[in-house]
Short mmCIF file of C-alpha atoms in Angstrom, two decimals:
data_model
loop_
_atom_site.label_atom_id
_atom_site.label_comp_id
_atom_site.label_asym_id
_atom_site.label_seq_id
_atom_site.Cartn_x
_atom_site.Cartn_y
_atom_site.Cartn_z
CA MET A 1 -0.18 0.20 -0.01
CA LYS A 2 1.26 3.04 -1.00
CA PRO A 3 1.50 6.01 1.64
CA LYS A 4 -0.71 8.21 -0.18
CA MET A 5 -3.41 5.50 0.41
CA LYS A 6 -2.91 5.85 4.09
CA ALA A 7 -4.06 9.41 4.34
CA PHE A 8 -6.98 8.84 5.73
CA ALA A 9 -6.19 5.76 7.86
CA ILE A 10 -3.42 8.01 9.38
CA MET A 11 -6.25 10.65 10.25
CA LEU A 12 -8.33 7.44 11.56
CA VAL A 13 -5.57 6.41 13.86
CA ALA A 14 -4.97 9.95 15.11
CA LEU A 15 -8.77 10.32 15.53
CA THR A 16 -9.63 6.84 17.33
CA MET A 17 -5.75 5.82 18.27
CA LEU A 18 -7.17 2.10 19.01
CA LEU A 19 -9.56 1.25 16.49
CA VAL A 20 -9.24 -1.44 13.50
CA THR A 21 -9.00 1.12 10.36
CA ALA A 22 -9.33 -0.18 6.55
CA CYS A 23 -7.43 1.85 3.93
CA SER A 24 -7.08 0.32 0.53
CA GLY A 25 -4.09 -1.03 -1.47
CA SER A 26 -1.97 -3.58 -0.37
CA GLY A 27 1.71 -4.70 0.91
CA GLY A 28 3.47 -4.87 -2.09
CA ASN A 29 2.56 -8.39 -3.40
CA THR A 30 -0.36 -7.59 -4.38
CA ALA A 31 0.37 -4.56 -6.17
CA GLN A 32 -1.37 -2.38 -3.33
CA SER A 33 -4.52 -4.60 -3.03
CA PRO A 34 -5.67 -5.79 0.18
CA GLN A 35 -5.14 -9.32 1.97
CA GLU A 36 -6.48 -12.13 4.03
CA GLN A 37 -6.53 -13.11 7.31
CA PRO A 38 -4.26 -16.68 7.93
CA LYS A 39 -3.55 -18.79 11.36
CA THR A 40 0.01 -20.08 11.79
CA GLU A 41 1.66 -23.35 11.14
CA VAL A 42 1.04 -24.17 14.29
CA SER A 43 -2.87 -24.72 14.22
CA LYS A 44 -4.42 -27.05 11.52
CA GLU A 45 -7.71 -26.41 12.97
CA GLU A 46 -10.24 -24.05 11.10
CA PRO A 47 -10.70 -20.82 12.19
CA LYS A 48 -14.01 -21.37 14.82
CA LYS A 49 -16.62 -18.89 14.30
CA GLU A 50 -17.53 -16.34 17.13
CA GLU A 51 -20.76 -16.64 18.59
CA PRO A 52 -22.74 -13.24 18.83
CA LYS A 53 -21.92 -11.23 21.73
CA GLU A 54 -24.85 -9.40 23.56
CA GLU A 55 -25.54 -6.22 22.36
CA SER A 56 -25.84 -4.70 25.66
CA LYS A 57 -22.83 -2.71 26.79
CA SER A 58 -20.79 -3.54 29.92
CA GLU A 59 -21.08 -0.90 32.75
CA LYS A 60 -18.29 1.07 33.07
CA LYS A 61 -16.10 -0.17 35.42
CA GLU A 62 -12.84 1.65 36.78
CA LEU A 63 -9.95 -0.27 36.33
CA PRO A 64 -7.49 -0.18 39.63
CA ALA A 65 -4.64 2.36 39.62
CA PHE A 66 -1.31 1.52 39.68
CA ASP A 67 2.28 3.44 39.87
CA MET A 68 4.64 2.92 36.57
CA GLY A 69 7.01 5.25 38.24
CA GLY A 70 7.18 7.12 35.36
CA GLU A 71 7.98 4.68 32.62
CA PRO A 72 6.06 5.42 29.39
CA VAL A 73 3.93 3.64 27.24
CA ARG A 74 5.05 3.37 23.60
CA PHE A 75 2.72 2.87 20.51
CA LEU A 76 4.36 3.09 17.25
CA THR A 77 2.17 4.25 13.84
CA TRP A 78 2.34 5.91 10.58
CA GLY A 79 -0.08 8.64 11.98
CA LYS A 80 0.46 10.95 14.62
CA GLY A 81 -0.29 11.17 18.28
CA LEU A 82 -3.64 12.75 19.54
CA GLU A 83 -3.49 16.23 19.72
CA GLU A 84 -6.23 18.72 20.97
CA GLY A 85 -8.34 21.05 18.35
CA LYS A 86 -8.69 18.53 15.88
CA SER A 87 -12.25 16.94 16.72
CA ASN A 88 -14.51 16.28 19.09
CA ALA A 89 -13.51 12.87 19.49
CA GLU A 90 -9.77 13.50 19.40
CA ASP A 91 -10.26 16.14 22.20
CA ILE A 92 -12.09 13.50 24.28
CA ARG A 93 -9.37 11.07 23.80
CA TYR A 94 -6.81 13.68 24.46
CA LYS A 95 -8.26 14.41 27.73
CA ARG A 96 -8.69 10.78 28.18
CA MET A 97 -4.80 10.29 27.69
CA LYS A 98 -4.10 12.78 29.93
CA GLU A 99 -6.01 11.56 32.96
CA ILE A 100 -4.42 8.01 32.08
CA GLU A 101 -1.07 9.62 32.74
CA LYS A 102 -1.79 11.05 35.70
CA LYS A 103 -3.71 7.61 37.48
CA TYR A 104 -1.14 4.92 36.66
CA ASN A 105 2.34 7.56 36.83
CA THR A 106 3.09 7.30 33.17
CA LYS A 107 3.55 8.93 29.62
CA ILE A 108 2.19 8.25 26.80
CA GLU A 109 4.45 8.28 23.84
CA TRP A 110 3.59 8.05 19.93
CA ILE A 111 6.51 7.12 17.70
CA THR A 112 5.60 7.84 14.23
CA ILE A 113 7.43 5.66 11.52
CA PRO A 114 6.69 5.45 7.42
CA TRP A 115 3.66 2.88 6.48
CA GLY A 116 5.20 -0.62 6.29
CA GLU A 117 7.79 -0.11 8.31
CA GLY A 118 6.42 -1.49 11.80
CA ALA A 119 6.82 -5.51 11.40
CA GLU A 120 10.61 -4.79 10.26
CA LYS A 121 10.88 -2.85 13.47
CA ILE A 122 9.15 -5.55 15.41
CA ALA A 123 11.83 -8.26 13.81
CA GLN A 124 14.67 -6.19 14.59
CA GLY A 125 13.56 -5.31 18.14
CA ALA A 126 13.31 -9.50 19.03
CA LEU A 127 16.89 -10.11 17.54
CA SER A 128 18.00 -6.62 19.97
CA GLY A 129 16.04 -7.48 22.56
CA GLU A 130 14.60 -4.32 22.78
CA ALA A 131 10.86 -4.18 21.83
CA PRO A 132 10.76 -0.96 19.53
CA ALA A 133 7.44 0.08 21.13
CA ASP A 134 4.66 -1.55 23.46
CA PHE A 135 1.91 -1.24 20.97
CA VAL A 136 2.90 -1.33 17.24
CA ILE A 137 -0.21 -0.73 14.49
CA LEU A 138 -0.25 -3.03 11.41
CA ASP A 139 -1.87 -4.24 8.66
CA LEU A 140 -3.26 -7.49 9.23
CA TYR A 141 -1.50 -9.24 6.43
CA LEU A 142 1.93 -7.69 7.55
CA ALA A 143 1.15 -9.37 10.78
CA PHE A 144 0.33 -12.82 9.81
CA PRO A 145 1.78 -15.17 9.22
CA ASN A 146 5.02 -14.54 9.53
CA LEU A 147 5.60 -12.61 13.18
CA PRO A 148 3.60 -15.57 14.76
CA ASN A 149 5.42 -17.97 13.13
CA LYS A 150 8.89 -16.62 14.16
CA GLY A 151 7.73 -16.00 17.61
CA TYR A 152 7.81 -11.95 17.61
CA LEU A 153 4.31 -11.53 18.64
CA LEU A 154 3.16 -11.70 22.30
CA PRO A 155 -0.34 -13.43 22.66
CA VAL A 156 -2.80 -11.22 24.35
CA ASP A 157 -5.53 -13.92 25.10
CA ASP A 158 -3.99 -13.80 28.95
CA LEU A 159 -4.20 -9.98 28.95
CA PHE A 160 -7.74 -9.01 27.78
CA ASP A 161 -10.83 -10.22 28.36
CA PHE A 162 -12.21 -10.64 24.86
CA ASN A 163 -15.67 -12.15 25.79
CA ASP A 164 -16.28 -8.75 27.48
CA PRO A 165 -18.81 -7.20 25.32
CA LYS A 166 -17.40 -3.92 25.41
CA TRP A 167 -15.23 -5.44 22.66
CA PRO A 168 -15.91 -6.00 18.73
CA LYS A 169 -18.24 -9.41 18.79
CA ARG A 170 -15.45 -10.85 16.41
CA ILE A 171 -12.26 -9.61 17.88
CA LYS A 172 -11.38 -13.12 18.56
CA GLU A 173 -11.97 -14.09 14.92
CA PHE A 174 -9.97 -11.08 13.84
CA SER A 175 -7.48 -11.10 16.19
CA SER A 176 -6.85 -15.27 16.04
CA PHE A 177 -3.54 -16.72 14.50
CA ALA A 178 -2.60 -20.73 15.55
CA GLY A 179 -5.28 -20.60 18.14
CA LYS A 180 -4.24 -17.75 20.08
CA SER A 181 -5.09 -14.19 19.91
CA TYR A 182 -2.63 -11.35 18.96
CA GLY A 183 -4.41 -8.46 17.79
CA ILE A 184 -6.10 -5.55 19.48
CA LEU A 185 -8.59 -3.68 18.31
CA GLU A 186 -11.41 -1.54 19.79
CA ASP A 187 -14.09 -1.08 16.86
CA SER A 188 -14.35 -3.08 13.41
CA GLY A 189 -16.06 -0.15 11.58
CA ALA A 190 -14.21 -0.88 8.18
CA GLY A 191 -15.83 -1.39 4.71
CA ALA A 192 -15.26 -1.76 1.11
CA GLY A 193 -18.16 -1.14 -1.59
CA ILE A 194 -18.93 1.16 -4.13
CA PHE A 195 -18.65 4.76 -4.68
CA PHE A 196 -20.98 6.45 -7.46
CA ASN A 197 -21.69 9.52 -8.95
CA ARG A 198 -25.04 10.11 -7.74
CA SER A 199 -24.90 13.44 -10.14
CA MET A 200 -24.11 11.26 -13.16
CA LEU A 201 -26.96 8.90 -12.17
CA LYS A 202 -29.58 11.79 -12.51
CA ARG A 203 -28.28 13.19 -15.46
CA GLU A 204 -28.32 9.68 -17.21
CA GLY A 205 -31.67 8.67 -15.49
CA LEU A 206 -30.51 5.68 -13.74
CA GLU A 207 -32.24 3.75 -10.83
CA ASP A 208 -30.09 4.62 -7.49
CA PRO A 209 -28.07 1.60 -6.33
CA GLN A 210 -29.18 2.41 -2.70
CA GLU A 211 -32.55 1.64 -3.59
CA LEU A 212 -31.91 -1.44 -5.14
CA ALA A 213 -29.85 -2.41 -2.46
CA LYS A 214 -32.94 -1.88 -0.04
CA LYS A 215 -34.79 -4.44 -2.05
CA GLY A 216 -32.03 -6.80 -2.55
CA GLU A 217 -32.17 -5.93 -6.35
CA TRP A 218 -28.63 -4.44 -6.40
CA THR A 219 -26.75 -7.23 -8.50
CA TRP A 220 -24.27 -7.79 -10.90
CA ASP A 221 -26.66 -7.70 -14.13
CA LYS A 222 -27.97 -3.68 -12.62
CA TYR A 223 -24.17 -3.25 -12.03
CA LEU A 224 -23.37 -4.30 -15.62
CA GLU A 225 -26.57 -2.62 -17.15
CA MET A 226 -25.89 0.83 -15.54
CA ALA A 227 -22.34 0.65 -16.26
CA LYS A 228 -23.33 0.09 -20.11
CA LYS A 229 -25.56 3.06 -19.99
CA ALA A 230 -23.09 5.45 -18.47
CA THR A 231 -20.35 4.54 -20.96
CA LYS A 232 -20.12 6.63 -23.73
CA ASP A 233 -18.60 8.81 -26.12
CA THR A 234 -19.35 12.18 -25.13
CA ASN A 235 -17.31 14.81 -27.49
CA GLY A 236 -17.85 12.52 -30.64
CA ASP A 237 -14.43 12.06 -31.35
CA GLY A 238 -14.45 8.33 -31.34
CA ALA A 239 -13.26 7.38 -27.99
CA THR A 240 -14.87 6.75 -24.77
CA ASP A 241 -14.60 9.65 -22.22
CA GLN A 242 -17.19 8.58 -19.59
CA TRP A 243 -16.88 5.23 -17.99
CA GLY A 244 -19.53 3.15 -16.31
CA ILE A 245 -16.64 1.69 -13.99
CA VAL A 246 -13.05 2.63 -13.00
CA SER A 247 -10.97 0.33 -10.91
CA TYR A 248 -7.45 -1.32 -10.53
CA ALA A 249 -8.65 -4.53 -11.52
CA PRO A 250 -6.76 -6.71 -8.84
CA VAL A 251 -8.94 -4.85 -5.86
CA GLN A 252 -12.10 -5.27 -7.89
CA ALA A 253 -11.46 -8.80 -8.76
CA ARG A 254 -11.31 -9.36 -4.73
CA GLN A 255 -14.88 -8.11 -4.06
CA ALA A 256 -16.43 -9.47 -6.91
CA VAL A 257 -15.42 -12.89 -5.67
CA TYR A 258 -16.55 -12.64 -2.50
CA SER A 259 -19.60 -10.81 -3.56
CA ASN A 260 -20.15 -14.55 -5.18
CA ALA A 261 -19.90 -16.30 -2.08
CA GLY A 262 -16.34 -17.07 -3.38
CA SER A 263 -12.82 -17.15 -1.85
CA ILE A 264 -9.29 -16.90 -2.78
CA ILE A 265 -8.19 -19.13 0.10
CA ASP A 266 -10.13 -20.72 2.72
CA TYR A 267 -9.99 -23.60 5.31
CA LYS A 268 -11.43 -26.87 4.00
CA ASP A 269 -10.98 -30.22 6.16
CA GLY A 270 -8.64 -28.38 8.69
CA LYS A 271 -6.12 -27.05 6.04
CA LEU A 272 -6.02 -23.52 4.36
CA GLN A 273 -6.83 -24.19 0.55
CA PHE A 274 -5.98 -22.10 -2.80
CA THR A 275 -9.88 -22.04 -3.59
CA LEU A 276 -9.71 -19.03 -6.49
CA GLY A 277 -10.23 -21.62 -8.88
CA GLU A 278 -13.25 -22.95 -7.57
CA PRO A 279 -16.62 -22.36 -9.49
CA ASN A 280 -18.34 -19.17 -7.21
CA ALA A 281 -14.71 -17.40 -7.66
CA MET A 282 -14.41 -18.23 -11.36
CA GLU A 283 -17.57 -17.28 -12.22
CA ALA A 284 -16.69 -13.83 -10.86
CA LEU A 285 -13.46 -13.75 -12.67
CA ARG A 286 -15.05 -14.28 -15.65
CA TYR A 287 -17.36 -11.55 -15.08
CA LEU A 288 -14.94 -9.34 -14.22
CA GLY A 289 -12.94 -10.10 -17.20
CA ASP A 290 -15.96 -9.31 -19.47
CA LEU A 291 -16.61 -5.88 -18.22
CA TYR A 292 -13.02 -5.24 -19.57
CA THR A 293 -12.80 -7.47 -22.52
CA THR A 294 -16.51 -7.82 -23.77
CA HIS A 295 -18.92 -5.16 -22.27
CA LYS A 296 -15.77 -2.71 -22.43
CA VAL A 297 -17.53 -0.78 -19.48
CA ALA A 298 -14.58 -0.71 -17.45
CA MET A 299 -11.62 1.50 -18.54
CA PRO A 300 -8.50 -0.34 -19.46
CA ASN A 301 -5.97 -0.89 -16.58
CA ARG A 302 -3.08 0.41 -19.48
CA ASN A 303 -0.13 0.53 -16.45
CA GLY A 304 -0.52 -2.91 -15.71
CA ASN A 305 0.51 -1.95 -11.91
CA PHE A 306 -0.70 0.11 -9.41
CA GLU A 307 -1.03 3.59 -11.29
CA ASP A 308 -4.13 2.11 -12.56
CA TYR A 309 -5.40 2.89 -9.21
CA ASN A 310 -4.01 5.84 -8.96
CA GLU A 311 -5.93 7.09 -12.63
CA SER A 312 -8.97 5.35 -11.73
CA GLN A 313 -9.42 7.87 -8.31
CA LYS A 314 -8.55 10.88 -10.98
CA VAL A 315 -11.11 9.51 -13.72
CA PHE A 316 -13.96 9.25 -10.89
CA ASN A 317 -13.25 12.35 -8.71
CA SER A 318 -13.37 14.35 -12.37
CA GLY A 319 -16.89 13.34 -12.69
CA LYS A 320 -15.74 10.97 -15.73
CA ALA A 321 -16.96 7.65 -14.40
CA LEU A 322 -20.07 6.05 -12.71
CA PHE A 323 -18.58 3.63 -10.39
CA VAL A 324 -15.39 3.10 -8.78
CA PRO A 325 -15.32 0.33 -6.45
CA GLY A 326 -13.55 1.33 -3.10
CA GLU A 327 -13.04 1.70 0.67
CA ILE A 328 -14.98 4.03 2.99
CA TRP A 329 -11.84 6.28 4.29
CA GLU A 330 -11.62 6.74 0.22
CA GLY A 331 -14.56 9.31 0.49
CA SER A 332 -11.88 11.69 2.45
CA THR A 333 -10.05 11.82 -1.32
CA ARG A 334 -13.27 13.35 -2.51
CA GLN A 335 -14.21 16.44 -0.88
CA ASP A 336 -13.25 18.19 -3.83
CA MET A 337 -15.44 16.79 -6.29
CA THR A 338 -17.68 18.91 -8.17
CA ASP A 339 -20.71 15.96 -8.78
CA GLU A 340 -22.24 14.76 -5.69
CA TYR A 341 -21.19 11.09 -4.91
CA GLY A 342 -22.81 8.13 -3.10
CA PHE A 343 -21.82 4.86 -1.47
CA VAL A 344 -23.19 1.32 -1.96
CA TYR A 345 -22.25 -2.14 -1.00
CA TYR A 346 -20.48 -4.25 -4.48
CA PRO A 347 -23.48 -5.61 -5.76
CA LYS A 348 -24.21 -9.43 -5.36
CA GLY A 349 -23.45 -12.53 -7.44
CA PRO A 350 -25.48 -15.03 -8.47
CA LYS A 351 -24.65 -17.42 -5.78
CA ALA A 352 -24.40 -14.96 -3.20
CA THR A 353 -27.45 -14.47 0.26
CA ASP A 354 -25.89 -11.32 1.20
CA TYR A 355 -23.47 -8.55 0.36
CA ALA A 356 -19.69 -8.89 1.26
CA ASN A 357 -17.33 -6.56 2.80
CA PRO A 358 -13.87 -8.57 2.24
CA ILE A 359 -10.74 -5.83 3.49
CA THR A 360 -7.21 -6.50 2.91
CA ASN A 361 -5.80 -3.64 4.85
CA PHE A 362 -7.46 -4.22 8.17
CA THR A 363 -5.43 -2.92 10.90
CA MET A 364 -4.79 -3.72 14.45
CA TRP A 365 -2.25 -3.64 17.51
CA PHE A 366 0.36 -5.93 18.30
CA MET A 367 2.54 -6.25 20.88
CA PRO A 368 5.91 -7.28 20.61
CA ALA A 369 7.04 -10.46 22.35
CA ASN A 370 9.66 -8.83 24.44
CA VAL A 371 7.55 -5.99 25.90
CA LYS A 372 8.11 -5.31 29.28
CA LYS A 373 5.22 -5.32 32.18
CA ALA A 374 2.80 -6.22 29.26
CA LYS A 375 0.19 -7.06 31.62
CA GLU A 376 0.21 -3.61 33.06
CA LYS A 377 0.55 -2.03 29.71
CA ALA A 378 -2.40 -3.89 28.63
CA GLN A 379 -4.17 -2.11 31.45
CA ILE A 380 -3.56 1.09 30.26
CA PHE A 381 -4.51 0.41 26.61
CA GLU A 382 -7.75 -0.62 27.57
CA ASP A 383 -8.45 2.13 30.36
CA MET A 384 -7.66 4.30 27.60
CA VAL A 385 -10.43 3.28 25.27
CA PRO A 386 -13.99 5.33 25.76
CA TRP A 387 -15.90 2.33 25.39
CA ASP A 388 -19.42 4.21 25.94
CA GLN A 389 -18.36 6.84 22.79
CA LEU A 390 -17.13 4.25 20.50
CA GLU A 391 -20.22 4.60 18.21
CA GLU A 392 -20.37 8.33 17.98
CA PHE A 393 -17.00 8.53 17.07
CA ARG A 394 -17.53 5.44 14.36
CA MET A 395 -20.47 8.02 12.92
CA GLU A 396 -18.26 10.90 12.88
CA GLY A 397 -15.43 9.13 11.12
CA PHE A 398 -18.26 8.03 8.80
CA GLU A 399 -19.81 11.24 8.36
CA SER A 400 -16.69 12.82 7.65
CA SER A 401 -15.80 10.46 4.62
CA LEU A 402 -19.57 10.45 2.86
CA GLN A 403 -22.20 12.54 2.08
CA SER A 404 -25.51 11.17 2.77
CA PRO A 405 -26.99 9.39 5.44
CA GLU A 406 -28.16 6.66 2.93
CA ASP A 407 -23.96 6.31 3.00
CA VAL A 408 -23.71 6.23 6.21
CA GLU A 409 -26.47 3.42 6.82
CA ILE A 410 -24.72 1.42 4.01
CA ALA A 411 -21.13 1.85 6.21
CA GLN A 412 -22.85 1.03 9.57
CA ALA A 413 -24.18 -2.22 7.91
CA LEU A 414 -20.57 -3.28 6.20
CA SER A 415 -18.98 -2.85 9.67
CA GLU A 416 -21.37 -5.90 10.56
CA LYS A 417 -19.77 -7.87 7.48
CA VAL A 418 -16.36 -7.34 7.68
CA GLN A 419 -14.39 -10.30 6.56
CA PRO A 420 -10.36 -9.80 7.02
CA LEU A 421 -8.28 -10.98 4.09
CA TYR A 422 -4.48 -12.07 4.37
CA TYR A 423 -3.90 -13.50 1.48
CA ASP A 424 -0.99 -11.10 0.12
CA ASN A 425 1.69 -11.98 2.54
CA ILE A 426 1.78 -15.95 2.15
CA GLY A 427 5.26 -16.15 -0.11
CA ASP A 428 4.38 -14.58 -3.25
CA LEU A 429 0.77 -15.64 -3.59
CA GLY A 430 -0.75 -11.82 -3.59
CA LYS A 431 1.90 -11.16 -6.77
CA LYS A 432 0.70 -14.47 -8.43
CA TYR A 433 -2.77 -13.23 -7.98
CA THR A 434 -2.33 -9.98 -9.27
CA GLU A 435 -0.65 -10.80 -12.32
CA ALA A 436 -3.07 -13.62 -13.21
CA VAL A 437 -5.73 -10.72 -12.96
CA LEU A 438 -4.14 -8.08 -14.85
CA ALA A 439 -3.47 -10.77 -17.60
CA PHE A 440 -6.87 -11.49 -18.38
CA VAL A 441 -8.46 -7.98 -17.79
CA LYS A 442 -5.91 -7.06 -20.50
CA GLY A 443 -6.90 -9.74 -22.95
CA LYS A 444 -3.87 -11.45 -22.53
CA ASP A 445 -5.16 -14.60 -21.25
CA THR A 446 -8.55 -16.14 -20.07
CA PRO A 447 -9.53 -16.16 -16.24
CA GLU A 448 -9.51 -20.02 -16.24
CA SER A 449 -5.95 -20.44 -17.91
CA ALA A 450 -4.65 -17.47 -15.83
CA ILE A 451 -5.62 -19.20 -12.53
CA GLU A 452 -4.82 -22.76 -13.62
CA LYS A 453 -1.35 -21.28 -14.20
CA ILE A 454 -0.84 -20.29 -10.47
CA LYS A 455 -2.99 -23.17 -8.61
CA LYS A 456 -0.42 -25.69 -8.05
CA SER A 457 2.18 -23.18 -7.22
CA SER A 458 0.03 -21.21 -5.09
CA GLN A 459 -1.16 -24.40 -3.36
CA GLU A 460 2.33 -25.45 -2.40
CA GLN A 461 3.50 -21.91 -1.02
CA ILE A 462 0.61 -22.56 1.26
CA ASP A 463 0.93 -25.75 2.54
CA THR A 464 4.83 -25.04 3.04
CA ILE A 465 4.14 -21.55 5.42
CA MET A 466 0.48 -22.45 6.39
CA ASN A 467 -0.45 -26.31 6.57
CA LYS A 468 3.13 -27.83 7.59
CA LYS A 469 3.20 -29.86 10.60
#
């Protein structure tokens, strides 16, 4: 993931400090596309689904104070620390941070590094014997599977009670690797869907996808139908200059696969399997390929790399495209658009029963294995969270990126459908995936052939890294 893609995530880290924030992009392997969440070599069991927790919030309990003797608690992040005067949420968090410093006789320190360097800092700290910080924020795929496999992360099962309903309902599912919990987050309000040009929608006389979604009629067929009507040559020079869809194909491919009840990798019979060649996934990839090569409603990925993402954002923001797949945070990059925009789920494929929300850049806080006074620092982390105001803060974040109550309603619903992905950091699986998708959307291969070429080697890598005894 490029630093540019982290702009809104940085703001959210400062705004909500301890939350899971999702940003589009990737860790290099999928050329800046998000990832999938694994389990380690120790565990051969399929991840167990968490039973839904009670919605009622636990009463606020005052945790007992203790004296840290002035020893700091350090947070390593690519964003800035908490500052006053930026927002209501950050002011509240800043005030709470100062109360915590006094209560525990400590100092909260923020260490800022470029995005993507956190995992390396943890590894260096493991070798030197000195943890780079007490809490390090990482995209999930940069943590799993490598850091737990090497013993560089501290399991937190004994440090936090994730059965307490104040934590996100699925936190143990999100943070689990090899049967142990490693990640920490206070909120899981990440969302991937589609931005649409609301002004163009009205100009072209098209249906509102949010209204279609309410009726369960926001489908691949409707998406294609509307994209066809929007794609045109507006100035008569023989070249398309208004597109139905713009996107970086590997990002949209991921959404299409999961929108059809497919997957890139999944657990079967206790082992992680490469599942991109299975029927539901292949149906999605054929659909995606047709958007580019048969129907020609998707702007070509001319560069064949992440510059196509940047180009898709420019075209959409300039009002020359109807749809662009993306994540909620990207709304913050559209504030200067002349046209109005909206946000909706990615449409359902024919095999789906619900809308999907696959997220690769799903961030959590992790504790390096050699953190000192881990129990005390874990309590300080937990005590800093203003649990009774998280819903308000989440809404504030959504409203800062989206334009209408209907957009925010979609974002809220997506937070209940989060599906973190981590495939990108399993060997070079992410690179293989990206190259295969770009090959068939550029007409250089078929979806079937492109996936078949990477199927065997992908499974071998998964077996070596994830399924070894």
